[in-house]
XYZ file of C-alpha atoms in Angstrom:
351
model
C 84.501 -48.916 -0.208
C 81.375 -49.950 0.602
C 77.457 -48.548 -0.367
C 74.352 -48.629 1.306
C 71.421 -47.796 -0.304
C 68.300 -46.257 1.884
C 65.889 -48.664 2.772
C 62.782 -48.539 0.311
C 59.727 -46.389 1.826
C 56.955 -48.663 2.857
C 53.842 -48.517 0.571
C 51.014 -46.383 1.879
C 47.727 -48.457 2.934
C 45.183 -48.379 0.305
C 42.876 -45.569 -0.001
C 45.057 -43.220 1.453
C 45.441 -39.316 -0.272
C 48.864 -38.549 -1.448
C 50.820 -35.865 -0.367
C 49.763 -33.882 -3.200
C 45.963 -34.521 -2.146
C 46.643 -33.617 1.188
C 48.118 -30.511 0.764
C 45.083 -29.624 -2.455
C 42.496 -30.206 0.239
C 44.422 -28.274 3.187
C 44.646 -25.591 1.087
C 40.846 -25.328 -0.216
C 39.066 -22.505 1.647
C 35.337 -23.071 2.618
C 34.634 -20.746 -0.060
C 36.392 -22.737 -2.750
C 34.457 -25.416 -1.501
C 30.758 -23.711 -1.849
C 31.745 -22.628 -4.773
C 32.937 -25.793 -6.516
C 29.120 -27.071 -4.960
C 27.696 -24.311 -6.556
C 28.769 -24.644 -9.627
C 27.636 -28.278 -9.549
C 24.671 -27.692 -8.502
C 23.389 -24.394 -9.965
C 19.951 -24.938 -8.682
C 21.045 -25.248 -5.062
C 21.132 -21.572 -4.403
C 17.856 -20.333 -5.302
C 16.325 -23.707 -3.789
C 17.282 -22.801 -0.344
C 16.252 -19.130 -1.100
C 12.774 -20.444 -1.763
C 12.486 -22.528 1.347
C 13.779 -19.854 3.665
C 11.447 -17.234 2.253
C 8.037 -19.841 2.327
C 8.950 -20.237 6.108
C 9.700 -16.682 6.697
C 6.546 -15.657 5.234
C 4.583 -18.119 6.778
C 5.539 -17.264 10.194
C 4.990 -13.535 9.251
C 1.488 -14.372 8.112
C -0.350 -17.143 9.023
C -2.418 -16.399 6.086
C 0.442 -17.010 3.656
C -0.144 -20.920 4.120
C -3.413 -21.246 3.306
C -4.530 -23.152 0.391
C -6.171 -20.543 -1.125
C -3.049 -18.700 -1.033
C -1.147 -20.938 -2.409
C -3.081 -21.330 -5.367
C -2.866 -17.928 -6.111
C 0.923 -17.878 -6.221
C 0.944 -20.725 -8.639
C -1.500 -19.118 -10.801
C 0.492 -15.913 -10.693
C 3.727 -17.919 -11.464
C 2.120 -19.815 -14.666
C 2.478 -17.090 -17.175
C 6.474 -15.720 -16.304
C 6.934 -19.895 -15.739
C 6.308 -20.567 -19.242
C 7.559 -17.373 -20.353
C 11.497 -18.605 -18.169
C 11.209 -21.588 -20.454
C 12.088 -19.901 -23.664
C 14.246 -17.205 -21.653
C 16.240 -19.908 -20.196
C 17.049 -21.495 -23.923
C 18.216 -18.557 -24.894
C 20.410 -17.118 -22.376
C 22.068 -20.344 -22.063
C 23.535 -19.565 -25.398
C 25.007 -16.301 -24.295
C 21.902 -14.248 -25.726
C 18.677 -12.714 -24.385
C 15.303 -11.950 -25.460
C 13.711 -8.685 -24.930
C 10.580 -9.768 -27.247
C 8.932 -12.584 -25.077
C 5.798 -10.280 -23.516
C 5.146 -9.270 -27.259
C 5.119 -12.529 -29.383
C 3.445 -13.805 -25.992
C 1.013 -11.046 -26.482
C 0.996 -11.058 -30.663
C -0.039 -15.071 -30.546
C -2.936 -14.540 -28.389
C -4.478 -11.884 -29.883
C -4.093 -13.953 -33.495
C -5.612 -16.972 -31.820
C -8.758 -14.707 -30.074
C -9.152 -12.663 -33.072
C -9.490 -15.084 -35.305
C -11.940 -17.685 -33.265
C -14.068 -14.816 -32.939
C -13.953 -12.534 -35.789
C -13.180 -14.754 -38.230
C -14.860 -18.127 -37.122
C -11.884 -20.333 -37.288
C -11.990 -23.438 -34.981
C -10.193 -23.236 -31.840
C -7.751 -26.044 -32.841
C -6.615 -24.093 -35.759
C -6.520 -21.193 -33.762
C -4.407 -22.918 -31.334
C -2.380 -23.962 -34.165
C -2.458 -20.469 -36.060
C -0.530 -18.941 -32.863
C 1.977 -21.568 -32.294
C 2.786 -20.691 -35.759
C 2.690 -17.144 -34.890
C 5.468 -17.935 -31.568
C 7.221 -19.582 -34.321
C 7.670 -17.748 -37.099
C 8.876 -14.527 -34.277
C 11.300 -16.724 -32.618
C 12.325 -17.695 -36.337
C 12.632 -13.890 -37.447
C 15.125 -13.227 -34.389
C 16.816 -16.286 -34.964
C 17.863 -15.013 -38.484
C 18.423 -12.191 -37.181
C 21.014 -13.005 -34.973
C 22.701 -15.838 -36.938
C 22.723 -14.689 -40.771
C 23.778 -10.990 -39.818
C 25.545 -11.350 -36.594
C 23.627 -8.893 -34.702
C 23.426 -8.868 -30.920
C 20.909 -10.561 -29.660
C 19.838 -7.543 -27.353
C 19.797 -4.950 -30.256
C 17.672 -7.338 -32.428
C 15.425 -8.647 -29.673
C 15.019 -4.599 -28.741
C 13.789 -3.699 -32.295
C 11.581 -6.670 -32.601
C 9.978 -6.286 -29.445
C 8.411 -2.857 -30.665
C 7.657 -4.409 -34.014
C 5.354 -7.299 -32.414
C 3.909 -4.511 -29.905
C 3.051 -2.762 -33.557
C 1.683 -5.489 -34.870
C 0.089 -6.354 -32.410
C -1.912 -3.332 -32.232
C -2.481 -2.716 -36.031
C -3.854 -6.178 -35.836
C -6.176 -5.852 -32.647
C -7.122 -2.302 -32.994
C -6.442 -2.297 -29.138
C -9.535 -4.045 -29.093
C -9.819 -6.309 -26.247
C -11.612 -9.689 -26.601
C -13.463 -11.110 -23.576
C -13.406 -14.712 -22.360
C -16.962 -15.263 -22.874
C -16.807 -14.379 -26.619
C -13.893 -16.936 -26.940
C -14.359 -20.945 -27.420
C -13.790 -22.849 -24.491
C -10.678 -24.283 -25.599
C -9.001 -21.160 -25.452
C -9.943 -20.437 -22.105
C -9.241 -24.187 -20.821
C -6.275 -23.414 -19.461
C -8.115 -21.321 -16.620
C -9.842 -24.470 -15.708
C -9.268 -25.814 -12.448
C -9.522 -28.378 -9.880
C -7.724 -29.107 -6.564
C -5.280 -31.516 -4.769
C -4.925 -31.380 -1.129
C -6.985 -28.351 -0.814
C -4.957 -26.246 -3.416
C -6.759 -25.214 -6.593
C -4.208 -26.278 -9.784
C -5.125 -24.297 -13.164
C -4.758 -26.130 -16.057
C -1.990 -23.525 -17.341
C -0.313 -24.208 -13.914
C -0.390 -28.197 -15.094
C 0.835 -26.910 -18.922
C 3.485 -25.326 -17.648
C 4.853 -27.896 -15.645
C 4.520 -30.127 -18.942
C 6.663 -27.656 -20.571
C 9.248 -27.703 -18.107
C 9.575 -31.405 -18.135
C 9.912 -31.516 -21.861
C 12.552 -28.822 -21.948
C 14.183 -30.534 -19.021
C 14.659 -33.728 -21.160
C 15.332 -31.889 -24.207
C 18.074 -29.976 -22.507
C 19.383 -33.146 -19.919
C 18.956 -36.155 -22.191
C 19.565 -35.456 -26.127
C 22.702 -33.807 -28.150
C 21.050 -30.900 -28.682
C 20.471 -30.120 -25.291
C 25.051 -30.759 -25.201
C 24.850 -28.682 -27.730
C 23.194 -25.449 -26.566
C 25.459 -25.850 -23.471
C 28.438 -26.297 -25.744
C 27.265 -22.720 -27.515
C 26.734 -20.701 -24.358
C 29.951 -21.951 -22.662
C 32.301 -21.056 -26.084
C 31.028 -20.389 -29.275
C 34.046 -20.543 -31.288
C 34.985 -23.989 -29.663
C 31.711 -25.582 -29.936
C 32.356 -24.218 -33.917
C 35.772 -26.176 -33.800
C 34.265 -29.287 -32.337
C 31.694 -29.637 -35.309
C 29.202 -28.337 -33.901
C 26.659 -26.049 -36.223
C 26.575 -23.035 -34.240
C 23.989 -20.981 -36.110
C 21.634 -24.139 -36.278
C 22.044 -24.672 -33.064
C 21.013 -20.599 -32.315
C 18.525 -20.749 -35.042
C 16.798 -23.770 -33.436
C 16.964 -22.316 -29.835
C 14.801 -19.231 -30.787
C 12.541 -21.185 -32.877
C 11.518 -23.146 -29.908
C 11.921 -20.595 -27.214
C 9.054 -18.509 -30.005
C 6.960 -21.825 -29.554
C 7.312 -21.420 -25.710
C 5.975 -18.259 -25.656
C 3.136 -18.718 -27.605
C 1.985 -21.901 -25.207
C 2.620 -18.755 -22.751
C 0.061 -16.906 -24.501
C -2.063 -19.788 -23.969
C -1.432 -19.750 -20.449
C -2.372 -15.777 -20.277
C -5.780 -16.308 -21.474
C -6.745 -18.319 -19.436
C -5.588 -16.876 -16.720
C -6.896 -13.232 -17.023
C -10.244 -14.942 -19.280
C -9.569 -12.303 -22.130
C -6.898 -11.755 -24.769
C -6.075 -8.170 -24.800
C -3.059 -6.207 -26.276
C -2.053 -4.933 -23.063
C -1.422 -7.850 -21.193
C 2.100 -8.309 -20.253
C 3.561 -5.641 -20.053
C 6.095 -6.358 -17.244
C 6.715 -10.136 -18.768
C 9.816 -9.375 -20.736
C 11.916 -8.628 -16.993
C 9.717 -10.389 -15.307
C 10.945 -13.559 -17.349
C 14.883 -12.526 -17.314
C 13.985 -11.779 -13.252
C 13.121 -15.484 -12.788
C 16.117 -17.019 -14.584
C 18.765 -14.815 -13.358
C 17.498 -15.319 -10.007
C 17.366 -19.592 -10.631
C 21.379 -19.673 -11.041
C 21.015 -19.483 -15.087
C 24.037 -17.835 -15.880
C 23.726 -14.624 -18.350
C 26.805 -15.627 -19.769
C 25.899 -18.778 -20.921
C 26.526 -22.494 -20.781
C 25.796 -22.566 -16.861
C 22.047 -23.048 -15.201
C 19.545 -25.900 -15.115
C 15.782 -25.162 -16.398
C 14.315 -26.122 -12.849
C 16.291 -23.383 -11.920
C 14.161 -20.984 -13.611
C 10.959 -22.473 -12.128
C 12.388 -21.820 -8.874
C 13.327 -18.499 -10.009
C 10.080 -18.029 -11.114
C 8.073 -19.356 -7.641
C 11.015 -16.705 -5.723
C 9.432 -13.821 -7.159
C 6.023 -14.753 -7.048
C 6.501 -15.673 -3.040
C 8.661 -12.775 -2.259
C 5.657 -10.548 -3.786
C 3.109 -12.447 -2.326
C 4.574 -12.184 1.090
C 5.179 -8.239 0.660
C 1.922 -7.902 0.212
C 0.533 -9.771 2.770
C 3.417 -8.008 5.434
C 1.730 -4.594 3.727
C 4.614 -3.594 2.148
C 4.330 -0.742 -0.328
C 4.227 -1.927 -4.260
C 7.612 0.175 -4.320
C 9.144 -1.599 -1.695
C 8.319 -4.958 -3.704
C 9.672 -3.874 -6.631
C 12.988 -2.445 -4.724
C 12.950 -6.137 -2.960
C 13.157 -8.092 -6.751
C 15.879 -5.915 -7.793
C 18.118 -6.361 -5.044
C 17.279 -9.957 -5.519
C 18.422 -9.527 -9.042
C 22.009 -8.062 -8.271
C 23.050 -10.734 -5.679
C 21.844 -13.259 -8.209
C 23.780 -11.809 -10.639
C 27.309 -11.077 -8.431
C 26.729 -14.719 -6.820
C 27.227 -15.985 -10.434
C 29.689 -13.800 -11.325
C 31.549 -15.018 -7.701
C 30.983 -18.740 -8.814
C 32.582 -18.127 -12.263
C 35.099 -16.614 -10.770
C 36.184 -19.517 -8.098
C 35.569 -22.001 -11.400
C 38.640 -20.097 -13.590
C-alpha cells in the first residue's frame, strides 16, 4: 500500500496579510477604527472642533475675522490657558483641582500688595508669588499623598481657605494698575503680527505650554505622570514613586497658576480679590473639552490649549450671533458632556 502526501501549499508573496489579518481587519467597524485614531491622537477631536467653529463663525459674522477680534479672543484665552496648564498636570494623574482661581488669585494679590504697600521690588514680588503658587500647590500635594485624601475633597476645602486668605490679606482692597510697577503689569503689553495685537501674557503662556509640552513629551517624569494617571498601583509595582510623582505634579501645577496670576494682571491692569471667579471650571472646561481624559493617563497638553481657544471662540461667536449670556453658558456645558461621553466612548473601544 501506497501513500501520497498533499502537495505543500505554495508560499504567499511577500507583504501579503495572513488569514488572521484579513479576517481582524474585515471585522473592524468604522467605529473601531475612529476610535483606535482617537485614542492615538487625543488632540484630533477638539482640533477639528476648533476649525469648524472659526469657519462657522466667520461666515455668521464677518466681524468675527477681524484682527481686532482676534486679538481679543487670545487675550481672553491667556488667563484659563495658563490656568489648563496646571489643570492638565493634574488630571492626568487621575485628580483635579478645585483651588486654581484662588492660589491664582492669592499670588497676585501677595505680589500687588506687597510692591505697593510694602515697597518690595517687583522682582521679588514676582518671586514672593511664585513662592506663594508653590507653597499652595505644595499644601494640596501633602494633602493628597501623606493622608490619602481625594483630591476633590482636599482641593474643595483649600479652595475656600486661599479665598480666606486671600481676603484677610487684601482687605478686599483692590489695587489699581497704575499704583503697581511696570513689571507687574508687563504682561498687558502688546504689539502686533499680521495685524493681530499679541499681549505679552498671550506670548507667556504659550512659553508655558511649550515647557510643559517637553516636560510631559520628552523626560521620565513626564512617563511617569502618565504611568500614575493610567494605574497607580502598577506604576507603584514598576518602581515608580507614586507620591513623589503626585507631590511634584501639584507643586508645579501651584507654580502654573501663579505665572497665571501674572497673566491676570496684566490683563485686567489691577490685582483685585475678585478676579476669577469662574477660573476654577473655566480651567477643567478647557481640558475636558481638549481630549484630556478625567480619568487619567490619556490627553496631550496642546489639547488643553485647544480646549481653551474652543471656549473662548464658541463665546466669542455667541456673542457676536447675539446670543443671550444664558444661551452661552448652556452652549459650554453641552460642550462639556459630549467631551466627556466621547472619552468615555474612546475608553471604551480601547478595553
Amino acid at each position: 500500500m501506497s501513500y501520497r502526501t498533499a502537495p505543500a501549499a505554495e508560499p504567499a508573496p511577500p507583504g501579503t496579510p495572513s488569514r488572521t489579518t484579513e479576517d481582524l481587519l474585515r471585522n473592524t467597524t468604522t467605529g473601531e477604527r475612529i476610535q483606535s485614531v482617537l485614542h492615538r491622537y487625543p488632540a484630533l477631536s477638539p482640533a477639528v472642533v476648533l476649525v469648524v467653529a472659526v469657519v462657522v463663525f466667520g461666515f455668521l459674522n464677518d466681524r468675527f475675522w477681524r484682527p481686532e477680534n482676534l486679538s481679543l479672543i487670545t487675550q481672553q484665552v491667556a488667563v484659563v490657558g495658563a490656568l489648563a496648564i496646571g489643570q492638565t498636570l493634574i488630571i492626568l494623574t487621575a485628580g483635579i483641582d478645585l483651588s486654581v482661581g484662588a492660589i491664582m488669585v492669592l499670588s497676585s494679590m501677595v505680589m500687588a500688595q506687597t510692591a505697593t504697600n510694602n515697597g518690595v521690588p517687583a522682582v521679588l514680588a514676582l518671586l514672593l508669588a511664585l513662592f506663594v503658587g508653590l507653597a499652595c500647590g505644595a499644601l494640596n500635594g501633602f494633602l493628597v499623598t501623606r493622608f490619602k485624601l481625594p483630591p476633590f475633597i482636599v482641593t474643595l476645602g483649600t479652595l475656600n481657605i486661599f479665598i480666606a486668605l486671600t481676603l484677610l490679606y487684601s482687605h478686599g482692597a483692590t489695587v489699581r494698575g497704575g499704583e503697581l510697577p511696570g513689571l507687574l503689569t508687563w504682561t498687558g503689553s502688546s504689539f502686533t503680527v499680521a495685524g493681530v495685537r499679541v499681549t505679552a501674557g498671550v506670548v507667556l503662556m504659550l512659553l508655558m505650554y511649550l515647557v510643559a509640552a517637553y516636560a510631559l513629551g520628552q523626560t521620565a517624569w513626564g512617563r511617569h505622570v502618565y504611568a500614575v494617571g493610567d494605574d497607580k498601583e502598577a506604576a507603584g509595582l514598576a518602581g515608580i514613586k507614586v507620591g513623589r510623582v503626585l507631590f511634584s505634579v501639584y507643586l508645579a501645577a501651584g507654580a502654573t497658576f501663579a505665572l497665571a496670576g501674572w497673566i491676570l494682571v496684566g490683563r485686567i491692569n489691577a490685582a483685585s480679590p475678585n478676579a476669577g471667579a469662574d477660573a476654577n471650571l473655566d480651567s477643567i472646561t478647557a481640558v475636558v473639552i481638549g481630549g484630556v481624559s478625567l480619568f487619567g493617563g490619556r490627553g496631550v497638553i496642546w489639547g488643553s490649549l485647544l480646549g481653551a481657544l474652543i471656549v473662548g471662540v464658541f463665546r466669542n461667536g455667541l456673542s457676536l450671533a447675539g446670543v443671550d449670556q444664558l444661551y452661552q453658558t448652556l452652549t459650554v456645558g453641552i460642550l462639556i458632556i459630549v467631551a466627556v461621553s466621547v472619552d468615555q466612548w474612546i475608553r471604551r473601544g480601547r478595553a
